[in-house]
């Protein structure tokens, strides 16, 4: 390929500024949701243990409240999508602006 004279070299873009893939984002959100639901299950089981077996009613009811609130928190966290790309959108100038600025009758 020939290199055109008088034209600046094409810019090279970096992949490090690319956003996380959709698959990785969904996997991370699923993992956070499952961890929250696991904590909720543990809270529920500990609340049953605290109220029924140990007769710790205050601790048991605090764990019940935690088991009731955690699903809402888990769903909100799971629906939190990835951050949008940061940056500004700038116009891309054509490679040869002089040719565009000329009128067709001036080119002959």
Short mmCIF file of N, CA, C and O in Angstrom, two decimals:
data_model
loop_
_atom_site.label_atom_id
_atom_site.label_comp_id
_atom_site.label_asym_id
_atom_site.label_seq_id
_atom_site.Cartn_x
_atom_site.Cartn_y
_atom_site.Cartn_z
N UNK A 1 0.84 -1.19 0.00
CA UNK A 1 0.00 0.00 0.00
C UNK A 1 0.88 1.24 0.00
O UNK A 1 1.89 1.29 0.70
N UNK A 2 0.48 2.21 -0.75
CA UNK A 2 1.22 3.47 -0.79
C UNK A 2 0.73 4.40 0.30
O UNK A 2 -0.45 4.42 0.62
N UNK A 3 1.64 5.14 0.80
CA UNK A 3 1.29 6.15 1.78
C UNK A 3 1.08 7.46 1.04
O UNK A 3 1.91 7.88 0.24
N UNK A 4 -0.05 8.08 1.31
CA UNK A 4 -0.36 9.34 0.64
C UNK A 4 0.46 10.46 1.27
O UNK A 4 0.52 10.59 2.49
N UNK A 5 1.08 11.24 0.43
CA UNK A 5 1.88 12.35 0.95
C UNK A 5 0.98 13.53 1.29
O UNK A 5 -0.05 13.74 0.67
N UNK A 6 1.39 14.28 2.28
CA UNK A 6 0.63 15.46 2.66
C UNK A 6 -0.50 15.18 3.63
O UNK A 6 -1.19 16.09 4.04
N UNK A 7 -0.71 13.93 3.99
CA UNK A 7 -1.78 13.59 4.93
C UNK A 7 -1.17 13.14 6.25
O UNK A 7 -0.21 12.38 6.27
N UNK A 8 -1.75 13.60 7.35
CA UNK A 8 -1.23 13.13 8.64
C UNK A 8 -1.51 11.63 8.81
O UNK A 8 -2.43 11.09 8.20
N UNK A 9 -0.71 11.00 9.61
CA UNK A 9 -0.87 9.58 9.84
C UNK A 9 -2.19 9.32 10.58
O UNK A 9 -2.60 10.11 11.42
N UNK A 10 -2.87 8.25 10.23
CA UNK A 10 -4.14 7.92 10.87
C UNK A 10 -3.93 7.69 12.36
O UNK A 10 -2.92 7.11 12.77
N UNK A 11 -4.87 8.12 13.20
CA UNK A 11 -4.72 7.92 14.65
C UNK A 11 -4.84 6.44 15.01
O UNK A 11 -5.54 5.68 14.35
N UNK A 12 -4.13 6.06 16.04
CA UNK A 12 -4.19 4.70 16.53
C UNK A 12 -5.00 4.71 17.82
O UNK A 12 -4.73 5.48 18.73
N UNK A 13 -6.01 3.87 17.88
CA UNK A 13 -6.90 3.84 19.03
C UNK A 13 -6.46 2.77 20.01
O UNK A 13 -5.98 1.72 19.62
N UNK A 14 -6.66 3.04 21.28
CA UNK A 14 -6.25 2.12 22.34
C UNK A 14 -7.44 1.28 22.78
O UNK A 14 -8.56 1.79 22.90
N UNK A 15 -7.21 0.02 23.02
CA UNK A 15 -8.30 -0.86 23.47
C UNK A 15 -8.50 -0.76 24.98
O UNK A 15 -9.49 -1.23 25.48
N UNK A 16 -7.57 -0.18 25.68
CA UNK A 16 -7.72 -0.09 27.14
C UNK A 16 -8.85 0.83 27.54
O UNK A 16 -9.35 0.74 28.64
N UNK A 17 -9.28 1.70 26.67
CA UNK A 17 -10.39 2.59 26.99
C UNK A 17 -11.74 1.97 26.61
O UNK A 17 -12.77 2.59 26.82
N UNK A 18 -11.73 0.77 26.08
CA UNK A 18 -12.97 0.11 25.70
C UNK A 18 -13.73 -0.32 26.96
O UNK A 18 -13.13 -0.73 27.95
N UNK A 19 -15.06 -0.22 26.96
CA UNK A 19 -15.82 -0.62 28.14
C UNK A 19 -15.81 -2.14 28.33
O UNK A 19 -15.46 -2.90 27.41
N UNK A 20 -16.19 -2.56 29.52
CA UNK A 20 -16.26 -3.98 29.84
C UNK A 20 -17.29 -4.65 28.93
O UNK A 20 -18.29 -4.03 28.57
N UNK A 21 -17.06 -5.89 28.57
CA UNK A 21 -17.99 -6.57 27.67
C UNK A 21 -19.33 -6.79 28.37
O UNK A 21 -19.42 -6.86 29.59
N UNK A 22 -20.38 -6.91 27.58
CA UNK A 22 -21.72 -7.10 28.11
C UNK A 22 -21.80 -8.41 28.89
O UNK A 22 -22.42 -8.48 29.96
N UNK A 23 -21.16 -9.45 28.40
CA UNK A 23 -21.18 -10.75 29.08
C UNK A 23 -20.53 -10.66 30.46
O UNK A 23 -21.07 -11.16 31.44
N UNK A 24 -19.40 -9.97 30.55
CA UNK A 24 -18.74 -9.80 31.85
C UNK A 24 -19.58 -8.97 32.80
O UNK A 24 -19.65 -9.25 34.00
N UNK A 25 -20.22 -7.93 32.27
CA UNK A 25 -21.08 -7.08 33.09
C UNK A 25 -22.25 -7.88 33.65
O UNK A 25 -22.57 -7.79 34.85
N UNK A 26 -22.90 -8.67 32.82
CA UNK A 26 -24.03 -9.48 33.28
C UNK A 26 -23.59 -10.54 34.28
O UNK A 26 -24.29 -10.81 35.26
N UNK A 27 -22.43 -11.15 34.07
CA UNK A 27 -21.92 -12.15 35.01
C UNK A 27 -21.64 -11.53 36.37
O UNK A 27 -21.95 -12.13 37.42
N UNK A 28 -21.08 -10.34 36.38
CA UNK A 28 -20.80 -9.65 37.65
C UNK A 28 -22.09 -9.29 38.38
O UNK A 28 -22.20 -9.45 39.60
N UNK A 29 -23.08 -8.81 37.63
CA UNK A 29 -24.37 -8.48 38.27
C UNK A 29 -25.05 -9.73 38.82
O UNK A 29 -25.64 -9.71 39.90
N UNK A 30 -24.98 -10.84 38.09
CA UNK A 30 -25.56 -12.11 38.55
C UNK A 30 -24.86 -12.59 39.82
O UNK A 30 -25.50 -13.05 40.77
N UNK A 31 -23.55 -12.44 39.85
CA UNK A 31 -22.79 -12.86 41.04
C UNK A 31 -23.19 -12.04 42.25
O UNK A 31 -23.42 -12.57 43.33
N UNK A 32 -23.32 -10.71 42.08
CA UNK A 32 -23.74 -9.86 43.20
C UNK A 32 -25.13 -10.23 43.68
O UNK A 32 -25.40 -10.25 44.89
N UNK A 33 -26.04 -10.54 42.76
CA UNK A 33 -27.40 -10.92 43.13
C UNK A 33 -27.39 -12.23 43.92
O UNK A 33 -28.06 -12.35 44.95
N UNK A 34 -26.64 -13.21 43.44
CA UNK A 34 -26.60 -14.50 44.13
C UNK A 34 -25.96 -14.39 45.52
O UNK A 34 -26.41 -15.06 46.46
N UNK A 35 -24.95 -13.56 45.66
CA UNK A 35 -24.35 -13.35 46.99
C UNK A 35 -25.37 -12.71 47.92
O UNK A 35 -25.52 -13.13 49.08
N UNK A 36 -26.10 -11.72 47.45
CA UNK A 36 -27.13 -11.08 48.28
C UNK A 36 -28.23 -12.06 48.67
O UNK A 36 -28.69 -12.06 49.82
N UNK A 37 -28.64 -12.91 47.74
CA UNK A 37 -29.68 -13.90 48.08
C UNK A 37 -29.14 -14.95 49.04
O UNK A 37 -29.87 -15.46 49.90
N UNK A 38 -27.86 -15.28 48.94
CA UNK A 38 -27.26 -16.20 49.91
C UNK A 38 -27.24 -15.61 51.30
O UNK A 38 -27.56 -16.29 52.29
N UNK A 39 -26.89 -14.33 51.40
CA UNK A 39 -26.90 -13.65 52.70
C UNK A 39 -28.32 -13.59 53.25
O UNK A 39 -28.55 -13.78 54.44
N UNK A 40 -29.29 -13.36 52.38
CA UNK A 40 -30.69 -13.33 52.80
C UNK A 40 -31.12 -14.69 53.37
O UNK A 40 -31.80 -14.77 54.39
N UNK A 41 -30.73 -15.76 52.69
CA UNK A 41 -31.08 -17.10 53.17
C UNK A 41 -30.46 -17.37 54.53
O UNK A 41 -31.12 -17.91 55.43
N UNK A 42 -29.21 -16.98 54.70
CA UNK A 42 -28.54 -17.16 56.00
C UNK A 42 -29.25 -16.34 57.07
O UNK A 42 -29.47 -16.81 58.20
N UNK A 43 -29.65 -15.10 56.77
CA UNK A 43 -30.39 -14.27 57.72
C UNK A 43 -31.69 -14.94 58.13
O UNK A 43 -32.06 -14.96 59.31
N UNK A 44 -32.41 -15.49 57.15
CA UNK A 44 -33.68 -16.14 57.46
C UNK A 44 -33.47 -17.36 58.35
O UNK A 44 -34.18 -17.54 59.34
N UNK A 45 -32.50 -18.19 58.01
CA UNK A 45 -32.25 -19.39 58.83
C UNK A 45 -31.79 -19.03 60.24
O UNK A 45 -32.21 -19.65 61.23
N UNK A 46 -30.93 -18.02 60.36
CA UNK A 46 -30.49 -17.58 61.68
C UNK A 46 -31.62 -16.95 62.47
O UNK A 46 -31.66 -17.08 63.70
N UNK A 47 -32.56 -16.29 61.80
CA UNK A 47 -33.70 -15.72 62.52
C UNK A 47 -34.58 -16.81 63.08
O UNK A 47 -35.07 -16.71 64.22
N UNK A 48 -34.80 -17.88 62.33
CA UNK A 48 -35.57 -19.02 62.85
C UNK A 48 -34.85 -19.64 64.02
O UNK A 48 -35.46 -19.93 65.07
N UNK A 49 -33.55 -19.82 63.90
CA UNK A 49 -32.76 -20.37 65.00
C UNK A 49 -32.81 -19.46 66.22
O UNK A 49 -33.01 -19.94 67.35
N UNK A 50 -32.69 -18.16 66.03
CA UNK A 50 -32.67 -17.23 67.16
C UNK A 50 -34.02 -17.14 67.85
O UNK A 50 -34.09 -17.09 69.08
N UNK A 51 -35.11 -17.15 67.10
CA UNK A 51 -36.44 -16.99 67.71
C UNK A 51 -36.94 -18.30 68.31
O UNK A 51 -37.39 -18.34 69.46
N UNK A 52 -36.86 -19.38 67.56
CA UNK A 52 -37.47 -20.64 67.99
C UNK A 52 -36.59 -21.38 69.00
O UNK A 52 -37.07 -21.82 70.04
N UNK A 53 -35.32 -21.52 68.70
CA UNK A 53 -34.45 -22.35 69.53
C UNK A 53 -33.86 -21.57 70.70
O UNK A 53 -33.93 -21.99 71.85
N UNK A 54 -33.27 -20.43 70.42
CA UNK A 54 -32.54 -19.68 71.45
C UNK A 54 -33.40 -18.66 72.19
O UNK A 54 -32.96 -18.11 73.19
N UNK A 55 -34.58 -18.36 71.68
CA UNK A 55 -35.52 -17.39 72.26
C UNK A 55 -34.91 -15.99 72.35
O UNK A 55 -35.15 -15.25 73.28
N UNK A 56 -34.07 -15.66 71.36
CA UNK A 56 -33.53 -14.31 71.25
C UNK A 56 -34.43 -13.52 70.30
O UNK A 56 -34.16 -13.38 69.13
N UNK A 57 -35.52 -13.02 70.82
CA UNK A 57 -36.52 -12.41 69.94
C UNK A 57 -36.01 -11.15 69.25
O UNK A 57 -36.30 -10.93 68.07
N UNK A 58 -35.27 -10.30 69.96
CA UNK A 58 -34.80 -9.06 69.35
C UNK A 58 -33.84 -9.36 68.19
O UNK A 58 -33.99 -8.83 67.09
N UNK A 59 -32.87 -10.22 68.44
CA UNK A 59 -31.92 -10.60 67.38
C UNK A 59 -32.66 -11.28 66.23
O UNK A 59 -32.38 -11.02 65.05
N UNK A 60 -33.60 -12.15 66.56
CA UNK A 60 -34.36 -12.86 65.54
C UNK A 60 -35.15 -11.92 64.65
O UNK A 60 -35.16 -12.08 63.42
N UNK A 61 -35.80 -10.91 65.24
CA UNK A 61 -36.59 -9.98 64.44
C UNK A 61 -35.70 -9.04 63.62
O UNK A 61 -36.07 -8.64 62.51
N UNK A 62 -34.52 -8.72 64.13
CA UNK A 62 -33.58 -7.92 63.33
C UNK A 62 -33.15 -8.72 62.10
O UNK A 62 -33.07 -8.19 60.98
N UNK A 63 -32.92 -10.03 62.30
CA UNK A 63 -32.55 -10.88 61.16
C UNK A 63 -33.72 -11.04 60.19
O UNK A 63 -33.50 -11.12 58.97
N UNK A 64 -34.96 -11.07 60.69
CA UNK A 64 -36.13 -11.16 59.81
C UNK A 64 -36.22 -9.89 58.96
O UNK A 64 -36.48 -9.96 57.75
N UNK A 65 -36.01 -8.73 59.59
CA UNK A 65 -36.05 -7.47 58.83
C UNK A 65 -34.97 -7.48 57.75
O UNK A 65 -35.21 -7.07 56.60
N UNK A 66 -33.77 -7.97 58.10
CA UNK A 66 -32.72 -8.09 57.11
C UNK A 66 -33.11 -9.01 55.96
O UNK A 66 -32.83 -8.72 54.79
N UNK A 67 -33.76 -10.13 56.29
CA UNK A 67 -34.18 -11.09 55.25
C UNK A 67 -35.28 -10.50 54.36
O UNK A 67 -35.40 -10.88 53.20
N UNK A 68 -36.06 -9.57 54.89
CA UNK A 68 -37.13 -8.96 54.10
C UNK A 68 -36.59 -7.84 53.21
O UNK A 68 -37.01 -7.69 52.06
N UNK A 69 -35.62 -7.08 53.71
CA UNK A 69 -35.10 -5.94 52.96
C UNK A 69 -34.09 -6.35 51.90
O UNK A 69 -34.00 -5.74 50.83
N UNK A 70 -33.32 -7.40 52.13
CA UNK A 70 -32.25 -7.79 51.20
C UNK A 70 -32.72 -8.11 49.78
O UNK A 70 -31.99 -7.80 48.84
N UNK A 71 -33.90 -8.71 49.55
CA UNK A 71 -34.29 -8.93 48.14
C UNK A 71 -34.43 -7.63 47.35
O UNK A 71 -34.02 -7.57 46.19
N UNK A 72 -34.96 -6.59 47.98
CA UNK A 72 -35.07 -5.31 47.29
C UNK A 72 -33.68 -4.78 46.93
O UNK A 72 -33.44 -4.34 45.80
N UNK A 73 -32.78 -4.81 47.89
CA UNK A 73 -31.42 -4.33 47.66
C UNK A 73 -30.74 -5.17 46.56
O UNK A 73 -30.06 -4.63 45.70
N UNK A 74 -30.95 -6.48 46.60
CA UNK A 74 -30.33 -7.35 45.60
C UNK A 74 -30.84 -7.06 44.19
O UNK A 74 -30.06 -7.05 43.23
N UNK A 75 -32.12 -6.80 44.05
CA UNK A 75 -32.69 -6.50 42.73
C UNK A 75 -32.19 -5.15 42.22
O UNK A 75 -31.83 -5.01 41.04
N UNK A 76 -32.12 -4.17 43.11
CA UNK A 76 -31.61 -2.86 42.68
C UNK A 76 -30.15 -2.97 42.26
O UNK A 76 -29.74 -2.41 41.23
N UNK A 77 -29.36 -3.72 43.01
CA UNK A 77 -27.95 -3.90 42.64
C UNK A 77 -27.81 -4.68 41.34
O UNK A 77 -26.94 -4.39 40.52
N UNK A 78 -28.67 -5.68 41.12
CA UNK A 78 -28.58 -6.48 39.89
C UNK A 78 -29.00 -5.68 38.66
O UNK A 78 -28.52 -5.93 37.56
N UNK A 79 -29.90 -4.72 38.85
CA UNK A 79 -30.36 -3.92 37.72
C UNK A 79 -29.48 -2.71 37.45
O UNK A 79 -29.70 -2.00 36.47
N UNK A 80 -28.50 -2.47 38.30
CA UNK A 80 -27.58 -1.36 38.07
C UNK A 80 -26.65 -1.75 36.93
O UNK A 80 -25.81 -2.63 37.06
N UNK A 81 -26.83 -1.09 35.81
CA UNK A 81 -26.05 -1.44 34.63
C UNK A 81 -24.68 -0.77 34.68
O UNK A 81 -24.43 0.07 35.53
N UNK A 82 -23.84 -1.14 33.75
CA UNK A 82 -22.49 -0.60 33.72
C UNK A 82 -22.53 0.89 33.40
O UNK A 82 -23.48 1.40 32.79
N UNK A 83 -21.48 1.57 33.78
CA UNK A 83 -21.38 3.01 33.53
C UNK A 83 -21.22 3.26 32.04
O UNK A 83 -20.59 2.49 31.33
N UNK A 84 -21.79 4.34 31.62
CA UNK A 84 -21.65 4.70 30.21
C UNK A 84 -20.22 5.19 29.96
O UNK A 84 -19.53 5.61 30.86
N UNK A 85 -19.84 5.12 28.72
CA UNK A 85 -18.48 5.54 28.35
C UNK A 85 -18.30 7.02 28.64
O UNK A 85 -19.16 7.84 28.31
N UNK A 86 -17.19 7.35 29.25
CA UNK A 86 -16.89 8.73 29.58
C UNK A 86 -16.12 9.35 28.43
O UNK A 86 -15.21 8.74 27.88
N UNK A 87 -16.48 10.53 28.08
CA UNK A 87 -15.77 11.22 27.00
C UNK A 87 -16.72 12.12 26.26
O UNK A 87 -17.93 12.13 26.50
N UNK A 88 -16.17 12.86 25.38
CA UNK A 88 -17.00 13.76 24.59
C UNK A 88 -17.03 13.28 23.15
O UNK A 88 -16.09 12.65 22.67
N UNK A 89 -18.10 13.60 22.50
CA UNK A 89 -18.23 13.26 21.09
C UNK A 89 -17.80 14.47 20.30
O UNK A 89 -18.31 15.57 20.48
N UNK A 90 -16.83 14.27 19.45
CA UNK A 90 -16.31 15.36 18.64
C UNK A 90 -16.50 15.03 17.17
O UNK A 90 -16.53 13.86 16.79
N UNK A 91 -16.66 16.04 16.35
CA UNK A 91 -16.80 15.77 14.92
C UNK A 91 -15.50 15.22 14.35
O UNK A 91 -14.41 15.56 14.81
N UNK A 92 -15.63 14.38 13.36
CA UNK A 92 -14.47 13.80 12.70
C UNK A 92 -14.29 14.50 11.37
O UNK A 92 -15.14 14.40 10.49
N UNK A 93 -13.19 15.23 11.22
CA UNK A 93 -12.99 15.93 9.94
C UNK A 93 -12.64 14.95 8.84
O UNK A 93 -11.99 13.94 9.08
N UNK A 94 -13.06 15.24 7.62
CA UNK A 94 -12.69 14.37 6.50
C UNK A 94 -11.20 14.47 6.25
O UNK A 94 -10.55 15.44 6.62
N UNK A 95 -10.62 13.46 5.57
CA UNK A 95 -9.18 13.44 5.36
C UNK A 95 -8.66 14.63 4.55
O UNK A 95 -7.58 15.11 4.78
N UNK A 96 -9.41 15.10 3.60
CA UNK A 96 -8.93 16.19 2.75
C UNK A 96 -9.99 17.29 2.74
O UNK A 96 -10.90 17.29 1.92
N UNK A 97 -9.85 18.26 3.62
CA UNK A 97 -10.85 19.31 3.75
C UNK A 97 -10.80 20.30 2.59
O UNK A 97 -11.81 20.90 2.24
N UNK A 98 -9.63 20.45 2.00
CA UNK A 98 -9.52 21.41 0.89
C UNK A 98 -10.40 21.01 -0.29
O UNK A 98 -11.02 21.85 -0.92
N UNK A 99 -10.46 19.72 -0.58
CA UNK A 99 -11.27 19.26 -1.72
C UNK A 99 -12.74 19.47 -1.46
O UNK A 99 -13.50 19.74 -2.39
N UNK A 100 -13.17 19.35 -0.23
CA UNK A 100 -14.59 19.53 0.08
C UNK A 100 -14.97 21.00 0.00
O UNK A 100 -16.05 21.36 -0.45
N UNK A 101 -14.06 21.87 0.43
CA UNK A 101 -14.36 23.31 0.42
C UNK A 101 -14.41 23.89 -1.00
O UNK A 101 -15.05 24.90 -1.23
N UNK A 102 -13.74 23.24 -1.92
CA UNK A 102 -13.75 23.74 -3.30
C UNK A 102 -15.11 23.47 -3.93
O UNK A 102 -15.75 22.47 -3.66
N UNK A 103 -15.51 24.36 -4.76
CA UNK A 103 -16.74 24.15 -5.51
C UNK A 103 -16.44 23.24 -6.70
O UNK A 103 -15.31 23.23 -7.19
N UNK A 104 -17.40 22.48 -7.17
CA UNK A 104 -17.14 21.56 -8.31
C UNK A 104 -16.59 22.28 -9.54
O UNK A 104 -15.74 21.76 -10.22
N UNK A 105 -17.03 23.51 -9.80
CA UNK A 105 -16.53 24.19 -10.99
C UNK A 105 -15.10 24.67 -10.81
O UNK A 105 -14.39 24.91 -11.78
N UNK A 106 -14.60 24.81 -9.56
CA UNK A 106 -13.22 25.22 -9.32
C UNK A 106 -12.23 24.07 -9.52
O UNK A 106 -11.05 24.29 -9.68
N UNK A 107 -12.69 22.85 -9.49
CA UNK A 107 -11.81 21.68 -9.58
C UNK A 107 -11.30 21.44 -10.99
O UNK A 107 -10.35 20.72 -11.21
N UNK A 108 -11.88 21.99 -11.97
CA UNK A 108 -11.49 21.70 -13.35
C UNK A 108 -10.38 22.55 -13.83
O UNK A 108 -9.89 23.47 -13.45
#
